[in-house]
Coordinates of C-alpha atoms in Angstrom, one line a residue:
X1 CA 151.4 108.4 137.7
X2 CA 148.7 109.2 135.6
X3 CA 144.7 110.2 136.5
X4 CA 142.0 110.0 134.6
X5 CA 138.5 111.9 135.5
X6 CA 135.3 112.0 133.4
X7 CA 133.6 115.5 134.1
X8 CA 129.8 116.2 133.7
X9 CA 128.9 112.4 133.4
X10 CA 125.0 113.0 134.3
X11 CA 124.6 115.5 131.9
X12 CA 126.3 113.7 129.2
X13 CA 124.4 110.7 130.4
X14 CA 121.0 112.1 130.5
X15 CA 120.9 115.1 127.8
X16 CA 118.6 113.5 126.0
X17 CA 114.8 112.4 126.8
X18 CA 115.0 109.0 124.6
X19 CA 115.9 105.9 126.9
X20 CA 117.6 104.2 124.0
X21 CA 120.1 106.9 123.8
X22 CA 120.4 107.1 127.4
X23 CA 121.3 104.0 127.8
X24 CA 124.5 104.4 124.5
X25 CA 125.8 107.5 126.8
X26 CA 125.7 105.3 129.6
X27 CA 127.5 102.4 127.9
X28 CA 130.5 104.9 126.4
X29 CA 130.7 106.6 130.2
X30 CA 131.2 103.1 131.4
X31 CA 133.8 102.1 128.3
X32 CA 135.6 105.4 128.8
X33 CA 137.4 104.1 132.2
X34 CA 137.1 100.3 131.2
X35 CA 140.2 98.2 130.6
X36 CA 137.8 95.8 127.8
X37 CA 136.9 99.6 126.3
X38 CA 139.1 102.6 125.7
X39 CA 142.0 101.5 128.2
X40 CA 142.4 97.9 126.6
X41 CA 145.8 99.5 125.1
X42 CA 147.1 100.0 128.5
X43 CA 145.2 96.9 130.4
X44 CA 148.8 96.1 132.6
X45 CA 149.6 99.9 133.6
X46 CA 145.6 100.0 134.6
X47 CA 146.2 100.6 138.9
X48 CA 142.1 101.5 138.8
X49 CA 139.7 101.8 136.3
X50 CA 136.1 102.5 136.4
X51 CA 133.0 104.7 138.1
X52 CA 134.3 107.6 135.6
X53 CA 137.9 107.7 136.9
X54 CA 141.6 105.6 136.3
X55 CA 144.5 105.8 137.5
X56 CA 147.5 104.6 135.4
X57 CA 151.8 104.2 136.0
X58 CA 154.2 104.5 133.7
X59 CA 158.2 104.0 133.5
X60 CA 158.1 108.0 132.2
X61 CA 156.5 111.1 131.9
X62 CA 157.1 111.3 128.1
X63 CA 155.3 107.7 127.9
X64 CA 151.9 109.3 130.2
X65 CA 152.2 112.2 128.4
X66 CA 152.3 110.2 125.4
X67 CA 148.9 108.2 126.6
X68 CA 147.5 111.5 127.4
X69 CA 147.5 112.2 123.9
X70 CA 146.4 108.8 122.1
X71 CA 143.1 108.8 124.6
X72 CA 141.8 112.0 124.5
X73 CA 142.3 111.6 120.9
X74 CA 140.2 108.4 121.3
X75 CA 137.6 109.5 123.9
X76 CA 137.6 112.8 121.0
X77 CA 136.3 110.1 117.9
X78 CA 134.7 108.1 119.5
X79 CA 132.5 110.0 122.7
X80 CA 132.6 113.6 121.7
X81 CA 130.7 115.6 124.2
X82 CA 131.8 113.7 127.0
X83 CA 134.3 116.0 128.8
X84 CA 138.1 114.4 130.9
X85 CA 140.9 115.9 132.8
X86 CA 144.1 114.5 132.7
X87 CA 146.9 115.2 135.6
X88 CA 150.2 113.6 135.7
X89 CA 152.2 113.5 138.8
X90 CA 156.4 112.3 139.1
X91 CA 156.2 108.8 141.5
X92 CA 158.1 109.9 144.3
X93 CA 158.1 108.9 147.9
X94 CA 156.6 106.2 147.4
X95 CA 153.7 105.0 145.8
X96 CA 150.9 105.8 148.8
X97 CA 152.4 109.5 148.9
X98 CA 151.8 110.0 145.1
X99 CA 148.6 108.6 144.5
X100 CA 147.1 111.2 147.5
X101 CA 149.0 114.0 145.8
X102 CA 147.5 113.2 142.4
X103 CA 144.6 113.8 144.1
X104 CA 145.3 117.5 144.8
X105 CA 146.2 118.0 141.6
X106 CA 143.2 116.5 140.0
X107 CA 141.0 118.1 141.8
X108 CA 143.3 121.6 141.3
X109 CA 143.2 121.0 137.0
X110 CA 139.1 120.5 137.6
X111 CA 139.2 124.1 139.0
X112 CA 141.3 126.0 136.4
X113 CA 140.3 124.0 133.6
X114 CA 139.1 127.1 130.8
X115 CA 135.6 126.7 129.5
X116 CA 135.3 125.7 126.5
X117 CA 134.6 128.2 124.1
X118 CA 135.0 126.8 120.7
X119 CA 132.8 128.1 117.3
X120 CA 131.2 125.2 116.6
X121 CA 128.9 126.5 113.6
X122 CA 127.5 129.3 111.3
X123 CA 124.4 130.7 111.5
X124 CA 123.1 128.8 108.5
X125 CA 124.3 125.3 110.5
X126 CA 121.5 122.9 111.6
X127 CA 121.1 122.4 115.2
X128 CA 120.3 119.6 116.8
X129 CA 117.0 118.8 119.0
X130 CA 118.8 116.8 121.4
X131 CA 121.9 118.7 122.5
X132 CA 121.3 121.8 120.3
X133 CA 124.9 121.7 118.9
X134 CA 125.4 121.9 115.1
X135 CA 124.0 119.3 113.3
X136 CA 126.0 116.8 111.6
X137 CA 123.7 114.2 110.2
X138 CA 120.2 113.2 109.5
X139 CA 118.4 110.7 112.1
X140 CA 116.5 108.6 109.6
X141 CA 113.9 107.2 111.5
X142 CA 112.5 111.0 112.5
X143 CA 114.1 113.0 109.6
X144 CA 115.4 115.1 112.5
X145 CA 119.2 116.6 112.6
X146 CA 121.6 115.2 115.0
X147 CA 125.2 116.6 115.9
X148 CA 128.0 113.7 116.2
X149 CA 127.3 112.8 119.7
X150 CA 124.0 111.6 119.2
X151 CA 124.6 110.2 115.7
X152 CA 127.0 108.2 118.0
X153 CA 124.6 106.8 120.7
X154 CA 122.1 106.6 117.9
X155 CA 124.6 103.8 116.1
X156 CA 123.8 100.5 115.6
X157 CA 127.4 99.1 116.7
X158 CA 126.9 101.2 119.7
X159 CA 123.6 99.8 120.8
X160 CA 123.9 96.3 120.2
X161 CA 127.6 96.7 123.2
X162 CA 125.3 98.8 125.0
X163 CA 122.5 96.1 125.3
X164 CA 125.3 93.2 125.5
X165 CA 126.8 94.8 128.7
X166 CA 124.0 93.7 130.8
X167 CA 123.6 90.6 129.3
X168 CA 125.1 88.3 131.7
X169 CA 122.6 90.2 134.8
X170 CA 120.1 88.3 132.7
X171 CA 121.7 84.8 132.3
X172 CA 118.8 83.2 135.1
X173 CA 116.0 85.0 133.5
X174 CA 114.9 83.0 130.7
X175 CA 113.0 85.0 128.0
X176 CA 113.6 88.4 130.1
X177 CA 114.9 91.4 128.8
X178 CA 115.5 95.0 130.5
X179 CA 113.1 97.6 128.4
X180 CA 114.1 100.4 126.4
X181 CA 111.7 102.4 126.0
X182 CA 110.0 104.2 129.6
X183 CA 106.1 102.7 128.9
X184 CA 107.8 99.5 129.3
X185 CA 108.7 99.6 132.7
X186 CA 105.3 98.3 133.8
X187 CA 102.7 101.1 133.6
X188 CA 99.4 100.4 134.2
X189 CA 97.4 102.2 131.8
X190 CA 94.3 104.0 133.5
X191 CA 96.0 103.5 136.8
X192 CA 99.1 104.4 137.8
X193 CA 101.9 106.1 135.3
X194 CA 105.2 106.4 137.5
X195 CA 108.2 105.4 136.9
X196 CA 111.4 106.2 139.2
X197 CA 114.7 107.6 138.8
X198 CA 117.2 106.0 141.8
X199 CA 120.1 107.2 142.8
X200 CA 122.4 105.4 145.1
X201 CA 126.0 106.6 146.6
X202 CA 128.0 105.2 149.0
X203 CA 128.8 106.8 152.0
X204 CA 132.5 108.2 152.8
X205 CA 134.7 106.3 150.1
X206 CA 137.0 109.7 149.7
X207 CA 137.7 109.2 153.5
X208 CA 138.2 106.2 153.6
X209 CA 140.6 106.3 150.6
X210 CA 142.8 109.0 152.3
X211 CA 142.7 107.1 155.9
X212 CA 143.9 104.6 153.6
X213 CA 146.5 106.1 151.8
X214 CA 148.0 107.9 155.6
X215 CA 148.2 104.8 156.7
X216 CA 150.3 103.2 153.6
X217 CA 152.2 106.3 154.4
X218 CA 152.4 105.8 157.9
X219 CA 153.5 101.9 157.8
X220 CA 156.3 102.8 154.9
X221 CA 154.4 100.0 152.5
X222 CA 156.2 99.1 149.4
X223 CA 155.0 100.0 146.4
X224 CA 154.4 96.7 145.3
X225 CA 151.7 95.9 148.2
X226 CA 150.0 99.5 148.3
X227 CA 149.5 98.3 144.5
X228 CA 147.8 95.5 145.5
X229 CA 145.9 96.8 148.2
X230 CA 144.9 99.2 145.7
X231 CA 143.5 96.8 143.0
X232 CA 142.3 94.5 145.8
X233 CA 139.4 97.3 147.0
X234 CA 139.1 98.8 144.0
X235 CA 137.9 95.7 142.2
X236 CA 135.9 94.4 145.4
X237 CA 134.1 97.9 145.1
X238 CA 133.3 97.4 141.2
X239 CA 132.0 93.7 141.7
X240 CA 130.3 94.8 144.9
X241 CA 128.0 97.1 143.2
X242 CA 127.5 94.6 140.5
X243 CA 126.5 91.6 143.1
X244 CA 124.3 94.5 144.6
X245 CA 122.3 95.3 141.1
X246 CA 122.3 91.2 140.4
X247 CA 120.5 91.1 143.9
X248 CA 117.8 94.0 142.3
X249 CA 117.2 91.9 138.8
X250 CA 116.7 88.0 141.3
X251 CA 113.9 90.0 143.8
X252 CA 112.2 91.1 140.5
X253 CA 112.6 87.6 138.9
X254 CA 111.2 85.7 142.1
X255 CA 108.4 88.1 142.6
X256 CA 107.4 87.3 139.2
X257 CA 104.3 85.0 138.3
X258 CA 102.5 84.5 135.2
X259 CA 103.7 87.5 133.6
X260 CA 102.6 89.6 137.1
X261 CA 104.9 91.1 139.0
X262 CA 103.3 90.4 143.0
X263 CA 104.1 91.7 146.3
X264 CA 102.8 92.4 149.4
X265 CA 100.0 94.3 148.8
X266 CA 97.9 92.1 145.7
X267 CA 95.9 95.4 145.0
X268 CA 99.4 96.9 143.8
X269 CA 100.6 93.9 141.8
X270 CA 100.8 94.7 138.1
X271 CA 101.0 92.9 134.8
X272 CA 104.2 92.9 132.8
X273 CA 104.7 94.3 129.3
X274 CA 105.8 90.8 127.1
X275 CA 109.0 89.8 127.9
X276 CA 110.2 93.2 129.6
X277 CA 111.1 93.8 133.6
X278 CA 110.1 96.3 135.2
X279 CA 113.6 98.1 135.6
X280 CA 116.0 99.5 133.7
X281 CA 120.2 100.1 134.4
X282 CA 121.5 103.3 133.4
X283 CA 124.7 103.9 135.6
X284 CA 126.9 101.3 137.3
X285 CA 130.7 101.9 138.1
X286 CA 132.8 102.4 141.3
X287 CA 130.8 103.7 143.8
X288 CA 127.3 104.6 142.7
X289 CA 124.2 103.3 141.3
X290 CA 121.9 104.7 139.2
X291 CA 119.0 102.7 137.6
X292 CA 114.8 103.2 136.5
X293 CA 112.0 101.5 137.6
X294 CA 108.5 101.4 137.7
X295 CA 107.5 104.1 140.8
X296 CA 105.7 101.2 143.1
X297 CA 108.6 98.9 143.4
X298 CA 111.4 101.8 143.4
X299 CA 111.3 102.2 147.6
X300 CA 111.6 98.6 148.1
X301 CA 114.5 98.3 145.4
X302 CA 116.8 101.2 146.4
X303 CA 116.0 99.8 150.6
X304 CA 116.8 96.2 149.4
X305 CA 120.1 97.6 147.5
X306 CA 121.2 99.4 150.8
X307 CA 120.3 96.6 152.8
X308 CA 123.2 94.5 150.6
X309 CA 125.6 97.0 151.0
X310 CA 125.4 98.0 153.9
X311 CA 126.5 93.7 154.5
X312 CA 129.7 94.4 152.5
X313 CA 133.0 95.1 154.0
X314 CA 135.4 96.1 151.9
X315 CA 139.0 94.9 152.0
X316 CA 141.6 97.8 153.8
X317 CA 138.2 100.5 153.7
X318 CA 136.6 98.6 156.2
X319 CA 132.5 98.5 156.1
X320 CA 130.6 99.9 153.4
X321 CA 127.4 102.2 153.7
X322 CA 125.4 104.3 151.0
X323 CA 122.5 106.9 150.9
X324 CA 119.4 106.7 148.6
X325 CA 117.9 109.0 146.6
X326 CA 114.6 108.3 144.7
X327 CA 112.3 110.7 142.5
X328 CA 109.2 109.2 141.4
X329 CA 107.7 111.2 138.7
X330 CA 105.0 111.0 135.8
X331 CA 105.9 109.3 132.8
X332 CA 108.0 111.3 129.9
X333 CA 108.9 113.3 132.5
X334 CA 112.1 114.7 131.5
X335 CA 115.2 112.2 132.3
X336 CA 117.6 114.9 133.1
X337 CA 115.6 116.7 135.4
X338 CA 113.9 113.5 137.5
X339 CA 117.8 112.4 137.5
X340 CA 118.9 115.9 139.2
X341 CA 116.2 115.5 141.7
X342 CA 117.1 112.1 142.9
X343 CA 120.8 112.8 143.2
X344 CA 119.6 116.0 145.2
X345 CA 117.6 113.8 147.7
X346 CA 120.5 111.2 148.1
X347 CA 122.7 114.3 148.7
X348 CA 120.2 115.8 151.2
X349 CA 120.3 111.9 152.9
X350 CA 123.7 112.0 153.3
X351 CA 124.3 115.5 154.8
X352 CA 121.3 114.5 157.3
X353 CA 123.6 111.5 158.2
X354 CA 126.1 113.5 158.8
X355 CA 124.5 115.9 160.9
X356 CA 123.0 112.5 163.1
X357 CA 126.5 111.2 163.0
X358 CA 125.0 108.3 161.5
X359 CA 126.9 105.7 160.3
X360 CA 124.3 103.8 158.6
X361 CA 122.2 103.8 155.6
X362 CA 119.5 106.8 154.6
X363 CA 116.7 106.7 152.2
X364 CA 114.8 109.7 150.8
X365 CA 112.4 110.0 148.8
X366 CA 110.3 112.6 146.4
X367 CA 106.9 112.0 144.8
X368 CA 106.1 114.8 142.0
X369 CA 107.9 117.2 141.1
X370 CA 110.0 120.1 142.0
X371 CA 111.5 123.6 141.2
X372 CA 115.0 123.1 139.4
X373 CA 117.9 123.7 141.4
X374 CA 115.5 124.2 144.8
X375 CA 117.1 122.6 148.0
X376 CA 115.5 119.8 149.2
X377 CA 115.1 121.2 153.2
X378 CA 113.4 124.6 151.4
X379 CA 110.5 122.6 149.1
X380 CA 110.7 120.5 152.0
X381 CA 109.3 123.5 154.9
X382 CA 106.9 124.9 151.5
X383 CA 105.2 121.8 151.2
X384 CA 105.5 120.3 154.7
X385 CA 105.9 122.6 157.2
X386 CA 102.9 124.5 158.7
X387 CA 101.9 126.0 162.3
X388 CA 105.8 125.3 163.4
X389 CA 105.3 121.6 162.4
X390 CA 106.8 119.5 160.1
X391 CA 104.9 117.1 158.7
X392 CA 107.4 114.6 157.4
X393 CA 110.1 112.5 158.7
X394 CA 112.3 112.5 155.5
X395 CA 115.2 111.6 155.4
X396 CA 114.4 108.1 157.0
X397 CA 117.8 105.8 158.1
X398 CA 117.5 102.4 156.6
X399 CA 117.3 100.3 160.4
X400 CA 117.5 96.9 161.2
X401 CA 114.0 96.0 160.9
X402 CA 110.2 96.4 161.1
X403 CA 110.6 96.9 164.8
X404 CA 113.1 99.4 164.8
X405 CA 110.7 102.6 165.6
X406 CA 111.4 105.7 163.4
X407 CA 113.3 103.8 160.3
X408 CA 112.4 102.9 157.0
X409 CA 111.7 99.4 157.4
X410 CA 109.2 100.5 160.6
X411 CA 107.6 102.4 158.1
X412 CA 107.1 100.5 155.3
X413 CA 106.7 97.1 157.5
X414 CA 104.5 98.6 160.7
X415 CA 103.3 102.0 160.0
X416 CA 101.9 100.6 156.4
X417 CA 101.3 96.9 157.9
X418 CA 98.8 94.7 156.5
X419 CA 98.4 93.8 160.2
X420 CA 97.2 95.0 163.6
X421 CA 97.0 98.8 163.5
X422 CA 98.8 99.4 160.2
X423 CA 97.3 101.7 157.6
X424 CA 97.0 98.6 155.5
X425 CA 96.0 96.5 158.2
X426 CA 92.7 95.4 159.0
X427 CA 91.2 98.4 160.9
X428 CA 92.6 101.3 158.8
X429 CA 92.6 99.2 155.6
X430 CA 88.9 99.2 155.5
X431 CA 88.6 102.9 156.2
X432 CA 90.1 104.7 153.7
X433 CA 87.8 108.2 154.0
X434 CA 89.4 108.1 157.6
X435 CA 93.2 107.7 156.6
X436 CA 92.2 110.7 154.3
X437 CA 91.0 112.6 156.8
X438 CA 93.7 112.0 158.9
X439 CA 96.0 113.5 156.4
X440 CA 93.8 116.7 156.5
X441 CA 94.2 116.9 160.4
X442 CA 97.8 116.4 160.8
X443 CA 97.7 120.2 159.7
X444 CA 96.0 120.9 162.4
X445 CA 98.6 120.0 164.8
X446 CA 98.3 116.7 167.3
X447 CA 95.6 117.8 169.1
X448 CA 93.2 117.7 166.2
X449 CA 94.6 114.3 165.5
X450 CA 94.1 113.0 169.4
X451 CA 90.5 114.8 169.3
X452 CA 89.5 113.1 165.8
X453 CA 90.7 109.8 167.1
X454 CA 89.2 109.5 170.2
X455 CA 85.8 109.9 168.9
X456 CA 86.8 107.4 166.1
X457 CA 87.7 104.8 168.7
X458 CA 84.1 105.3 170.5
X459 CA 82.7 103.4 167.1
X460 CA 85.3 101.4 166.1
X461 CA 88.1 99.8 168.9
X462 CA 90.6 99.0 165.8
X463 CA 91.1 102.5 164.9
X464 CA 94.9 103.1 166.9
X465 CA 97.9 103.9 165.8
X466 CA 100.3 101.8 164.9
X467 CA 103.3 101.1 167.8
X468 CA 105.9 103.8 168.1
X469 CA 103.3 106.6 167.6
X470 CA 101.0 108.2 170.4
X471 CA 97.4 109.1 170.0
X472 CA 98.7 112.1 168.8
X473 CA 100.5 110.9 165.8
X474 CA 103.6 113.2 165.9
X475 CA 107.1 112.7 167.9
X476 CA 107.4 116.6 168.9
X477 CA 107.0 118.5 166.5
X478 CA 107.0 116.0 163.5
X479 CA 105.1 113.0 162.5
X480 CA 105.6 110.3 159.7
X481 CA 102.1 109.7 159.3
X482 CA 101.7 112.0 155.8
X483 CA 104.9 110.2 154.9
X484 CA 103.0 106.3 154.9
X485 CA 99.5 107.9 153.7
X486 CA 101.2 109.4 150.5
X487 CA 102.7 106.0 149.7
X488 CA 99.5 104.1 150.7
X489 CA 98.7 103.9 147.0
X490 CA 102.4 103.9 145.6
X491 CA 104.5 101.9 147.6
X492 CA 105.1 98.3 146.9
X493 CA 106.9 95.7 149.4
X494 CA 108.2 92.7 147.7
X495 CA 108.6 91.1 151.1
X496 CA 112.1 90.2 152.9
X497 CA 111.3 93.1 155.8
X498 CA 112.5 91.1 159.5

């Protein structure tokens, strides 16, 4: 039994700031563990393959150690820079019992593996811009040095498969093409200039894997049918995710109309660059999603992904869930960083979940930016806490609908309503110096907010909050309110919220 895991995938995947050659590290992650890419060789002793990990059998240990050498030889050539470990482990006991101690032992090689500490040039070698190893050839285009891995992204063999991957995603979009360059995503010029980095992980796999494998253990399974139960959730994971990001790219296409993408909210709509959607792919495989978007629509995109699967239930794992990262950030904002930042709020999601014990979907969200490497809960209390309160909700858990008080659907659907006493509703909406000055009171503490709006509702009858919230406008000692008034402007629904 042989396992197979890619190590430091996002910052292989994101190293460099130029979307085209995110998008080639993304493509050779993705052929790395694929059975069409650098397993093709070995496509019938393939158990799992994909999300950055495989898991192989073969009759001997000479023959996996043997395939240990031909594909790091291969993933060497052909994606250097892109880090592996390789454990081997003797198929005894049966099949369920080895595959959960391969485990240990994959996870024991990532914590001894030895730096590596290679010279890789003299001081009179080139560096390169992008990964500032030593350079190996000349970019043409920019006259710039490159070192092999990004001569490599930069190919044109490697582009073109990276494009074609995504190809068939498009197969109902006539004339539509995923951008590739970051002003493409559907900027508005003079207006807004986000774009969004989402991250999306599902919830508990590893435990659900190992309740799996105790129970193959447990029930004595042959090897035979904990080989099939194996490939059966392991591929129903893989074309999960992929019906899941199919789902994304036909909300786009039928919010689409004459070349303007329209939701909810026409002062949001925007116009389309020519041809190109306003989202982008970057990581799909096993368990995790990670794609770009223009910042209005990426709220509604990573809820509507959660929403899917959170429908799934996947064969011998049982139900599916996943948490929700997003980082919405200024254009040309660095890729690696906005990246870091939305896996560190999906993160943060899940460990609230866990502390609810939760066993739903989360969302969080980020709008700006943020001190490398800083906890989420810690810029959190230095941006949003003040006099003991805590003026923001986040994370929010997905809920079942617009009427389920405290979720993100009651937040995007009632608290920012185009109806009754939303902030987008007919009251509120024409008010807008008064939703700005409620911001400024919420610092205050509730009873600035009860004072301010009970002389507000001597004018104007309209002026309530929306249901779920008392005149105060907090729940103890938080309130959501900051959270809707900051996306006032940012945030827009596509519609589907029940």
């Amino acid at each position: 039994m042989t396992g197979i895991d890619l190590l430091g995938i996002q910052k292989y995947v994101f190293t460099s700031n130029r979307l085209r050659d995110v998008i080639s590290a993304s493509w050779l992650v993705q052929w790395a563990t694929s059975c069409d890419g650098a397993l093709q060789n070995w496509r019938n002793q393939v158990l799992h393959a994909g999300g950055g990990s495989a898991i192989l059998s073969f009759d001997s240990m000479d023959e996996a150690r043997h395939f240990a050498g031909l594909y790091s030889r291969k993933m060497l050539e052909t994606a250097p820079g892109l880090d592996l470990v390789v454990a081997h482990y003797p198929t005894q006991n049966g099949l369920a019992e080895s595959l959960r101690n391969l485990q240990v032992v994959l996870a024991r090689k990532k914590l001894e593996r030895r730096p590596d500490a290679d010279t890789l040039g003299l001081a009179v070698t080139a560096s390169c811009g992008v990964t500032g190893l030593p350079a190996t050839a000349i970019d043409r285009p920019d006259a710039t040095p490159v070192s092999r891995q990004v001569k490599i992204w930069r190919r044109e063999d490697t582009r073109r498969e990276a494009e074609g991957r995504w190809e068939k995603d498009l197969e109902s979009a006539s004339g539509w093409q995923f951008p590739v360059e970051i002003d493409e995503l559907g900027r508005t010029r003079g207006d807004t200039s986000l774009f969004a980095v989402v991250h999306i992980d599902a919830n508990d796999v590893g435990e659900k894997i190992r309740n799996w494998l105790s129970c193959c253990v447990d029930e004595r399974l042959e090897m035979t049918a904990v080989r099939d139960q194996y490939r059966e959730w392991s591929q129903w994971i893989d074309a999960e995710f992929r019906r899941v990001w199919r789902s994304l790219v036909e909300r786009i296409l039928a919010s689409i109309h004459d070349g303007c993408l329209q939701g909810c909210i026409p002062r949001l709509n925007f116009e389309l660059r020519a041809s190109k959607l306003p989202l982008r792919p970057v990581l799909l495989g096993g368990d995790d999603l990670t794609f770009l978007c223009d910042g209005r629509i990426a709220l509604d995109l990573a809820a509507t992904a959660l929403r899917e699967i959170a429908n799934g239930d996947c064969p011998h794992l049982g139900k599916m869930s996943a948490c929700a990262g997003v980082a919405i950030v200024r254009s040309h904002y660095p890729f690696a960083r906005a990246y870091e930042l939305a896996e560190r709020l999906c993160q943060h999601a899940k460990s609230v979940r866990r502390q609810q014990q939760d066993r739903g979907c989360w969302l969080d969200w980020h709008i700006g930016v943020a001190r490398p490497t800083e906890p989420v809960q810690e810029f959190r209390d230095r941006l949003y806490r003040t006099n003991g309160l805590q003026l923001t909700c986040r994370p929010y858990r997905l809920g079942s609908g617009v009427r389920d008080g405290g979720t993100w659907f009651w937040l995007s659907g009632t608290l920012l309503g185009t109806s009754g006493s939303g902030l987008r509703g007919p009251g509120w909406g024409q008010r807008r110096n008064k939703v700005k000055a409620l911001a400024s009171l919420l610092r205050q503490g509730p009873s600035a907010v009860r004072t301010a709006l009970h002389a507000w509702q001597t004018v104007d009858r309209q002026l309530a909050l929306p249901t779920g919230l008392d005149a105060s406008g907090f729940n103890g000692d938080r309130t959501p309110l900051l959270d809707a008034i900051e996306l006032i402007d940012v945030h827009l629904s596509l519609g589907g919220e029940s």
